[in-house]
Short mmCIF file of C-alpha atoms in Angstrom, two decimals:
data_model
loop_
_atom_site.label_atom_id
_atom_site.label_comp_id
_atom_site.label_asym_id
_atom_site.label_seq_id
_atom_site.Cartn_x
_atom_site.Cartn_y
_atom_site.Cartn_z
CA UNK B 1 6.57 20.76 47.41
CA UNK B 2 3.92 23.22 48.43
CA UNK B 3 1.13 22.76 50.96
CA UNK B 4 0.08 23.41 54.51
CA UNK B 5 1.33 21.60 57.63
CA UNK B 6 -1.02 21.60 60.58
CA UNK B 7 0.27 21.69 64.15
CA UNK B 8 -2.38 21.12 66.80
CA UNK B 9 -1.84 21.91 70.46
CA UNK B 10 -4.46 21.22 73.13
CA UNK B 11 -4.81 23.23 76.27
CA UNK B 12 -7.46 23.68 78.88
CA UNK B 13 -9.65 26.75 78.68
CA UNK B 14 -10.72 29.01 81.46
CA UNK B 15 -13.96 27.01 82.08
CA UNK B 16 -12.70 23.54 81.56
CA UNK B 17 -13.36 23.40 77.80
CA UNK B 18 -10.70 21.79 75.70
CA UNK B 19 -9.10 24.50 73.60
CA UNK B 20 -7.35 23.55 70.38
CA UNK B 21 -4.83 25.80 68.70
CA UNK B 22 -4.18 24.77 65.10
CA UNK B 23 -1.16 26.18 63.27
CA UNK B 24 -0.94 26.08 59.52
CA UNK B 25 2.41 26.84 58.00
CA UNK B 26 2.82 27.79 54.40
CA UNK B 27 5.93 25.96 53.29
CA UNK B 28 6.35 28.15 50.24
CA UNK B 29 6.86 31.50 51.98
CA UNK B 30 7.99 30.32 55.44
CA UNK B 31 5.27 32.29 57.27
CA UNK B 32 3.06 30.60 59.80
CA UNK B 33 -0.48 31.31 60.93
CA UNK B 34 -1.85 30.20 64.25
CA UNK B 35 -5.60 29.56 64.26
CA UNK B 36 -7.11 28.95 67.69
CA UNK B 37 -9.92 26.41 67.67
CA UNK B 38 -12.22 25.81 70.62
CA UNK B 39 -13.67 22.29 70.69
CA UNK B 40 -13.02 21.94 67.01
CA UNK B 41 -14.68 25.24 66.04
CA UNK B 42 -12.81 28.22 64.68
CA UNK B 43 -13.37 31.66 66.20
CA UNK B 44 -15.69 32.66 63.40
CA UNK B 45 -18.26 30.06 64.50
CA UNK B 46 -19.48 31.99 67.53
CA UNK B 47 -17.02 30.64 70.14
CA UNK B 48 -15.86 33.18 72.70
CA UNK B 49 -12.29 33.32 74.01
CA UNK B 50 -13.37 32.46 77.52
CA UNK B 51 -15.02 29.24 76.41
CA UNK B 52 -18.59 30.50 75.86
CA UNK B 53 -20.17 30.10 72.42
CA UNK B 54 -21.97 33.39 72.05
CA UNK B 55 -19.59 34.58 69.26
CA UNK B 56 -19.11 38.09 70.72
CA UNK B 57 -15.31 37.66 71.18
CA UNK B 58 -12.81 35.53 69.36
CA UNK B 59 -9.42 34.04 70.31
CA UNK B 60 -6.46 35.99 69.06
CA UNK B 61 -3.50 34.50 67.20
CA UNK B 62 -0.75 33.39 69.58
CA UNK B 63 2.96 33.31 68.45
CA UNK B 64 4.85 30.04 68.81
CA UNK B 65 7.30 31.65 71.29
CA UNK B 66 4.47 32.29 73.72
CA UNK B 67 3.72 28.59 73.90
CA UNK B 68 6.49 28.29 76.43
CA UNK B 69 4.17 29.92 78.95
CA UNK B 70 1.62 27.16 78.56
CA UNK B 71 1.23 25.10 81.74
CA UNK B 72 1.34 21.73 79.99
CA UNK B 73 4.50 22.62 78.06
CA UNK B 74 6.13 23.85 81.24
CA UNK B 75 5.38 20.58 82.96
CA UNK B 76 6.80 18.70 79.98
CA UNK B 77 9.94 20.82 80.00
CA UNK B 78 10.42 20.36 83.74
CA UNK B 79 12.17 17.09 83.12
CA UNK B 80 14.94 18.89 81.17
CA UNK B 81 15.43 21.48 83.90
CA UNK B 82 15.70 18.91 86.65
CA UNK B 83 19.41 18.32 86.03
CA UNK B 84 20.16 22.03 86.28
CA UNK B 85 18.22 22.31 89.49
CA UNK B 86 20.20 19.44 90.98
CA UNK B 87 23.47 21.15 90.00
CA UNK B 88 22.34 24.41 91.63
CA UNK B 89 21.36 22.55 94.77
CA UNK B 90 24.72 20.78 94.93
CA UNK B 91 26.55 24.09 94.52
CA UNK B 92 24.47 25.62 97.29
CA UNK B 93 25.24 22.72 99.57
CA UNK B 94 28.97 23.02 98.82
CA UNK B 95 28.91 26.76 99.45
CA UNK B 96 27.07 26.18 102.72
CA UNK B 97 29.71 23.67 103.80
CA UNK B 98 32.51 26.16 103.01
CA UNK B 99 30.70 28.89 104.93
CA UNK B 100 30.26 26.60 107.92
CA UNK B 101 33.97 25.81 107.80
CA UNK B 102 34.81 29.52 108.00
CA UNK B 103 33.21 29.72 111.41
CA UNK B 104 36.01 27.54 112.81
CA UNK B 105 38.78 29.87 111.53
CA UNK B 106 40.10 32.32 114.11
CA UNK B 107 41.43 35.70 112.92
CA UNK B 108 45.16 36.32 113.48
CA UNK B 109 46.28 39.80 114.44
CA UNK B 110 49.42 41.25 112.91
CA UNK B 111 51.04 41.76 116.28
CA UNK B 112 50.45 38.08 117.11
CA UNK B 113 52.50 36.92 114.15
CA UNK B 114 55.95 35.63 115.04
CA UNK B 115 58.49 38.06 113.53
CA UNK B 116 61.50 36.76 111.69
CA UNK B 117 64.76 36.70 113.62
CA UNK B 118 67.07 39.65 113.10
CA UNK B 119 70.16 38.80 111.12
CA UNK B 120 73.69 40.04 111.79
CA UNK B 121 76.09 41.22 109.12
CA UNK B 122 78.42 38.27 109.70
CA UNK B 123 75.59 35.76 109.31
CA UNK B 124 74.49 37.34 106.05
CA UNK B 125 78.09 37.45 104.82
CA UNK B 126 78.55 33.79 105.68
CA UNK B 127 75.54 32.99 103.51
CA UNK B 128 77.29 34.45 100.48
CA UNK B 129 80.60 32.84 101.40
CA UNK B 130 78.97 29.41 101.31
CA UNK B 131 76.86 30.07 98.19
CA UNK B 132 78.05 29.18 94.70
CA UNK B 133 78.61 32.53 92.99
CA UNK B 134 80.62 31.16 90.07
CA UNK B 135 78.36 32.65 87.40
CA UNK B 136 78.53 36.09 89.00
CA UNK B 137 82.30 35.96 89.55
CA UNK B 138 82.83 35.53 85.82
CA UNK B 139 81.11 38.86 85.14
CA UNK B 140 82.76 41.11 87.73
CA UNK B 141 85.20 43.93 87.01
CA UNK B 142 87.26 44.31 90.21
CA UNK B 143 89.77 46.81 88.79
CA UNK B 144 89.90 49.45 86.09
CA UNK B 145 91.57 48.28 82.90
CA UNK B 146 94.32 50.71 82.01
CA UNK B 147 96.43 50.65 78.87
CA UNK B 148 99.37 52.57 77.49
CA UNK B 149 100.67 55.57 79.37
CA UNK B 150 97.85 55.42 81.91
CA UNK B 151 98.91 51.91 82.91
CA UNK B 152 102.56 52.94 83.26
CA UNK B 153 101.68 56.04 85.29
CA UNK B 154 99.42 54.04 87.58
CA UNK B 155 102.09 51.42 88.08
CA UNK B 156 104.78 53.99 88.97
CA UNK B 157 102.80 56.57 90.92
CA UNK B 158 99.46 54.97 91.74
CA UNK B 159 98.37 53.15 94.88
CA UNK B 160 99.88 49.76 95.66
CA UNK B 161 98.34 46.58 94.33
CA UNK B 162 96.14 44.51 96.55
CA UNK B 163 97.86 41.55 98.16
CA UNK B 164 97.17 38.25 96.43
CA UNK B 165 95.68 36.67 99.54
CA UNK B 166 93.00 39.40 99.56
CA UNK B 167 91.94 39.04 95.92
CA UNK B 168 89.35 36.35 96.66
CA UNK B 169 87.71 38.47 99.35
CA UNK B 170 87.64 41.48 97.03
CA UNK B 171 86.05 39.43 94.25
CA UNK B 172 83.39 38.20 96.68
CA UNK B 173 82.45 41.82 97.38
CA UNK B 174 81.94 42.52 93.68
CA UNK B 175 80.00 39.27 93.26
CA UNK B 176 77.60 40.30 96.04
CA UNK B 177 77.18 43.59 94.21
CA UNK B 178 75.93 41.52 91.24
CA UNK B 179 73.32 39.65 93.31
CA UNK B 180 69.70 40.72 93.12
CA UNK B 181 67.11 40.60 95.88
CA UNK B 182 65.39 37.20 95.76
CA UNK B 183 62.07 36.56 97.48
CA UNK B 184 62.85 32.85 97.60
CA UNK B 185 65.96 33.41 99.74
CA UNK B 186 65.11 33.57 103.47
CA UNK B 187 68.40 35.34 104.22
CA UNK B 188 67.56 38.10 101.74
CA UNK B 189 64.15 38.64 103.32
CA UNK B 190 65.63 38.69 106.83
CA UNK B 191 68.17 41.35 105.80
CA UNK B 192 65.39 43.50 104.38
CA UNK B 193 63.21 43.11 107.45
CA UNK B 194 66.11 43.78 109.83
CA UNK B 195 66.92 47.09 108.15
CA UNK B 196 63.31 48.21 108.32
CA UNK B 197 62.76 47.15 111.93
CA UNK B 198 66.02 48.65 113.25
CA UNK B 199 65.37 52.01 111.59
CA UNK B 200 61.71 52.28 112.53
CA UNK B 201 62.09 50.58 115.94
CA UNK B 202 59.24 48.17 115.19
CA UNK B 203 59.04 44.58 116.43
CA UNK B 204 56.97 42.98 113.68
CA UNK B 205 57.76 42.26 110.05
CA UNK B 206 56.24 44.38 107.33
CA UNK B 207 54.78 43.22 103.99
CA UNK B 208 57.22 42.50 101.18
CA UNK B 209 55.60 45.11 98.95
CA UNK B 210 53.87 48.34 99.83
CA UNK B 211 54.24 52.10 100.31
CA UNK B 212 55.69 51.58 103.81
CA UNK B 213 59.13 51.07 102.22
CA UNK B 214 59.13 54.74 101.32
CA UNK B 215 59.23 55.49 105.06
CA UNK B 216 62.82 54.22 105.22
CA UNK B 217 63.89 55.91 102.00
CA UNK B 218 63.17 53.54 99.14
CA UNK B 219 61.58 55.12 96.09
CA UNK B 220 58.64 52.76 95.66
CA UNK B 221 56.76 49.73 96.88
CA UNK B 222 59.56 47.31 95.95
CA UNK B 223 63.07 47.93 97.38
CA UNK B 224 64.59 45.66 94.72
CA UNK B 225 64.08 48.36 92.08
CA UNK B 226 66.54 50.67 93.89
CA UNK B 227 69.42 48.17 93.99
CA UNK B 228 70.54 48.59 90.41
CA UNK B 229 74.26 49.39 90.36
CA UNK B 230 75.10 48.05 93.81
CA UNK B 231 73.04 44.87 93.96
CA UNK B 232 72.61 43.20 97.32
CA UNK B 233 75.76 44.92 98.62
CA UNK B 234 73.64 48.04 99.05
CA UNK B 235 71.50 46.18 101.59
CA UNK B 236 74.54 44.56 103.21
CA UNK B 237 76.06 47.96 103.97
CA UNK B 238 72.79 49.27 105.39
CA UNK B 239 72.60 46.09 107.50
CA UNK B 240 76.11 46.72 108.84
CA UNK B 241 75.20 50.30 109.71
CA UNK B 242 72.12 49.36 111.74
CA UNK B 243 73.41 46.16 113.35
CA UNK B 244 76.79 47.36 114.61
CA UNK B 245 76.26 48.72 118.14
CA UNK B 246 78.73 51.55 117.56
CA UNK B 247 77.21 52.76 114.30
CA UNK B 248 73.52 52.23 115.13
CA UNK B 249 73.22 55.63 116.92
CA UNK B 250 74.74 57.27 113.85
CA UNK B 251 72.31 55.39 111.61
CA UNK B 252 69.38 56.68 113.60
CA UNK B 253 70.76 60.21 113.60
CA UNK B 254 71.03 60.10 109.82
CA UNK B 255 67.57 58.55 109.56
CA UNK B 256 66.16 61.29 111.79
CA UNK B 257 67.68 63.95 109.56
CA UNK B 258 66.22 62.21 106.51
CA UNK B 259 62.76 62.81 108.04
CA UNK B 260 63.38 66.54 108.60
CA UNK B 261 60.60 68.78 107.20
CA UNK B 262 63.09 70.81 105.15
CA UNK B 263 66.33 68.82 104.94
CA UNK B 264 64.70 65.46 104.25
CA UNK B 265 66.15 62.93 101.80
CA UNK B 266 65.51 59.23 101.02
CA UNK B 267 67.65 57.41 103.57
CA UNK B 268 68.08 54.05 101.82
CA UNK B 269 68.64 55.62 98.40
CA UNK B 270 71.34 57.84 99.91
CA UNK B 271 72.86 54.79 101.62
CA UNK B 272 72.98 52.98 98.28
CA UNK B 273 74.83 55.98 96.84
CA UNK B 274 77.41 55.65 99.61
CA UNK B 275 77.82 51.98 98.64
CA UNK B 276 78.32 53.02 95.04
CA UNK B 277 81.09 55.45 96.07
CA UNK B 278 82.75 52.73 98.17
CA UNK B 279 82.62 50.27 95.25
CA UNK B 280 84.22 52.82 92.92
CA UNK B 281 86.96 53.51 95.46
CA UNK B 282 87.69 49.79 95.79
CA UNK B 283 87.71 49.28 92.02
CA UNK B 284 90.03 52.26 91.52
CA UNK B 285 92.37 50.73 94.17
CA UNK B 286 92.02 53.75 96.42
CA UNK B 287 91.52 51.44 99.40
CA UNK B 288 94.21 48.90 98.53
CA UNK B 289 96.80 50.38 100.88
CA UNK B 290 94.43 50.29 103.86
CA UNK B 291 93.24 46.79 102.94
CA UNK B 292 96.85 45.57 102.83
CA UNK B 293 97.58 47.20 106.17
CA UNK B 294 94.58 45.63 107.90
CA UNK B 295 94.71 42.41 105.88
CA UNK B 296 91.00 42.52 105.06
CA UNK B 297 88.72 43.95 102.42
CA UNK B 298 85.18 43.67 103.76
CA UNK B 299 86.00 45.44 107.03
CA UNK B 300 87.79 48.30 105.29
CA UNK B 301 84.97 48.70 102.78
CA UNK B 302 82.37 48.76 105.57
CA UNK B 303 84.26 51.44 107.49
CA UNK B 304 84.78 53.48 104.33
CA UNK B 305 81.05 53.29 103.61
CA UNK B 306 80.18 54.48 107.14
CA UNK B 307 82.84 57.19 107.05
CA UNK B 308 81.52 58.49 103.73
CA UNK B 309 77.96 58.47 105.05
CA UNK B 310 79.14 60.34 108.17
CA UNK B 311 80.86 62.95 106.02
CA UNK B 312 77.70 63.45 103.95
CA UNK B 313 75.57 63.64 107.10
CA UNK B 314 77.74 66.32 108.70
CA UNK B 315 77.95 68.30 105.47
CA UNK B 316 74.22 68.03 104.83
CA UNK B 317 73.29 69.08 108.34
CA UNK B 318 75.79 71.85 108.96
CA UNK B 319 75.28 73.53 105.58
CA UNK B 320 71.49 73.11 105.63
CA UNK B 321 71.38 71.14 102.40
CA UNK B 322 68.09 70.03 100.85
CA UNK B 323 67.13 67.40 98.33
CA UNK B 324 67.63 69.90 95.52
CA UNK B 325 71.35 69.99 96.43
CA UNK B 326 71.76 66.20 96.42
CA UNK B 327 73.45 65.90 93.02
CA UNK B 328 76.10 68.47 93.86
CA UNK B 329 76.62 67.14 97.38
CA UNK B 330 77.07 63.55 96.19
CA UNK B 331 79.73 64.62 93.69
CA UNK B 332 81.54 66.63 96.35
CA UNK B 333 81.43 63.77 98.85
CA UNK B 334 82.65 61.22 96.29
CA UNK B 335 85.56 63.42 95.21
CA UNK B 336 86.63 64.11 98.79
CA UNK B 337 86.33 60.48 99.90
CA UNK B 338 88.38 59.13 97.01
CA UNK B 339 91.12 61.72 97.43
CA UNK B 340 91.31 61.42 101.22
CA UNK B 341 90.50 57.82 102.19
CA UNK B 342 92.91 57.81 105.12
CA UNK B 343 91.61 61.06 106.56
CA UNK B 344 87.98 60.12 106.21
CA UNK B 345 88.58 56.81 107.99
CA UNK B 346 90.44 58.57 110.80
CA UNK B 347 87.59 61.02 111.17
CA UNK B 348 85.19 58.13 111.62
CA UNK B 349 87.49 56.59 114.22
CA UNK B 350 87.67 59.85 116.16
CA UNK B 351 83.90 60.25 115.94
CA UNK B 352 83.31 56.78 117.37
CA UNK B 353 85.90 57.31 120.11
CA UNK B 354 84.15 60.47 121.22
CA UNK B 355 80.85 58.61 121.19
CA UNK B 356 82.34 55.99 123.46
CA UNK B 357 83.56 58.71 125.80
CA UNK B 358 80.03 60.14 125.95
CA UNK B 359 80.89 63.39 124.20
CA UNK B 360 77.83 64.89 122.52
CA UNK B 361 78.24 66.12 118.95
CA UNK B 362 76.57 69.36 117.98
CA UNK B 363 75.38 68.45 114.53
CA UNK B 364 71.67 69.19 114.62
CA UNK B 365 70.40 72.46 113.10
CA UNK B 366 68.46 73.15 116.31
CA UNK B 367 71.58 72.92 118.47
CA UNK B 368 73.55 75.11 116.11
CA UNK B 369 70.92 77.81 116.35
CA UNK B 370 71.39 78.34 120.11
CA UNK B 371 73.32 81.57 120.64
CA UNK B 372 73.63 81.31 124.43
CA UNK B 373 74.61 77.77 125.38
CA UNK B 374 74.64 76.76 129.02
CA UNK B 375 77.96 76.52 130.91
CA UNK B 376 77.71 72.73 130.85
CA UNK B 377 77.31 72.68 127.06
CA UNK B 378 80.20 75.15 126.64
CA UNK B 379 82.46 72.98 128.79
CA UNK B 380 81.50 69.91 126.81
CA UNK B 381 82.30 71.63 123.51
CA UNK B 382 85.63 72.88 124.81
CA UNK B 383 86.52 69.38 125.96
CA UNK B 384 85.58 68.02 122.55
CA UNK B 385 87.76 70.56 120.80
CA UNK B 386 90.69 69.95 123.18
CA UNK B 387 90.49 66.19 122.57
CA UNK B 388 90.39 66.77 118.83
CA UNK B 389 93.50 68.93 118.98
CA UNK B 390 95.39 66.27 120.92
CA UNK B 391 94.20 63.46 118.64
CA UNK B 392 95.04 65.19 115.36
CA UNK B 393 98.38 66.57 116.53
CA UNK B 394 99.39 63.21 117.99
CA UNK B 395 98.65 61.47 114.70
CA UNK B 396 100.66 64.02 112.74
CA UNK B 397 103.64 63.92 115.09
CA UNK B 398 103.53 60.21 115.88
CA UNK B 399 102.80 60.62 119.61
CA UNK B 400 100.62 58.62 121.96
CA UNK B 401 97.43 60.08 123.40
CA UNK B 402 98.67 59.51 126.97
CA UNK B 403 101.70 61.77 126.58
CA UNK B 404 102.74 64.12 129.36
CA UNK B 405 100.07 66.83 129.86
CA UNK B 406 102.87 69.39 130.14
CA UNK B 407 103.36 69.00 126.40
CA UNK B 408 99.85 70.20 125.65
CA UNK B 409 99.18 72.58 128.52
CA UNK B 410 102.59 74.23 128.96
CA UNK B 411 103.99 73.62 125.52
CA UNK B 412 107.08 71.93 126.98
CA UNK B 413 108.53 69.90 124.11
CA UNK B 414 112.14 69.77 125.30
CA UNK B 415 111.82 66.14 126.39
CA UNK B 416 110.53 64.98 123.00
CA UNK B 417 112.88 63.40 120.49
CA UNK B 418 111.23 64.84 117.43
CA UNK B 419 112.19 66.89 114.45
CA UNK B 420 112.05 70.64 115.02
CA UNK B 421 109.17 71.00 112.57
CA UNK B 422 107.04 68.56 114.57
CA UNK B 423 107.86 70.30 117.85
CA UNK B 424 106.83 73.58 116.26
CA UNK B 425 103.56 71.96 115.15
CA UNK B 426 102.82 70.89 118.73
CA UNK B 427 103.51 74.39 120.04
CA UNK B 428 101.19 75.92 117.45
CA UNK B 429 98.40 73.47 118.24
CA UNK B 430 98.78 73.97 121.99
CA UNK B 431 98.78 77.75 121.62
CA UNK B 432 95.70 77.74 119.40
CA UNK B 433 93.82 75.48 121.80
CA UNK B 434 94.67 77.60 124.84
CA UNK B 435 93.62 80.79 123.05
CA UNK B 436 90.31 79.20 122.16
CA UNK B 437 89.70 78.12 125.74
CA UNK B 438 90.71 81.49 127.20
CA UNK B 439 88.11 83.29 125.08
CA UNK B 440 85.49 82.47 127.75
CA UNK B 441 84.34 79.43 125.82
CA UNK B 442 82.63 81.59 123.20
CA UNK B 443 83.99 79.49 120.39
CA UNK B 444 84.84 75.88 119.95
CA UNK B 445 86.68 76.40 116.69
CA UNK B 446 90.15 77.95 116.26
CA UNK B 447 90.32 81.37 114.64
#
């Protein structure tokens, strides 16, 4: 069907005349033509655009889209926009109410937050003792599986087996090493915060994630990523180191060295490596003899961890090691600790005894660089060396530390009921110590 459809729209002209716009649309080609008509007259009949009829100017064609600007159409469309306006007003009112509520909120400073309570090693251990770790216990490997000749050799010449009553405690240690750090566990978070606060001497908790963890030697913003291989046991050992009153000074000495401009290393990562060495020693039954003697596993493992860390600390500091030497140093420390568990534990015991006695250890690079120590420092070093000679020789010969001073000063061993070889050992040690002392205190080590 072909034809024209007329659309007429009335609007008010500039001088009050009624202006009629008539649109004719050709249905065949889809094009539309808009013909403005003023008071029923087309532009060609002498009607001006401003409403005058002098015929000098004609109305132009107006597109349909521009009809939206017409005042009458806008007033007609206002009813459809009313709902939107009401929605905007309601949103503004709600936003205003929320803003007014913010005025009643008081800011809380970080230092005003109540810090979490520090947790002791025994409290954290008790948490795992009372937690169901059945799934983890099924996946542990507490010993090395040996077959054939290796099993026979280990049985005949290897270390003794762990007593049966200690097996459960040993398995608990390996189960803890399978645990991951869980944000939902308050005990886990307290352990993490305690380590950070004791090392940095801060009183407030720190955020769970962030670059501040690198300050205590983790490798990134999340300490959990560094616990692969040792699990939560890595944090338990660090907790023991910082919470035991006797080992806390050592922990801070090691931490201080880890911040050295040249000899720095990541403290917590290095601590986790010490835990890894301790776990390997326990799995290889290197510590079984000591565990059987002391009738405990956790205590022996803790001391072995601290002793290994002490050995690394002294080696690192005295030989001026840097982070580029870490791989070699870790291998050396692991080999020595596994081959000499008894000696390394005794060295830790002697170190702690000297700490109790107030004897200062010269382990810092700055102290080692002094060529002319004061008389007081020389006397202190000589006393340290003399005590070490007595301690080591007494252990070798089976004597008590409070033996007659004549034995050590005069070398009088006639009253001792010992084998000749042990008496000779005492004489050699006494002679070496006296020679060292008589050399005007210039050396604290035997020649």
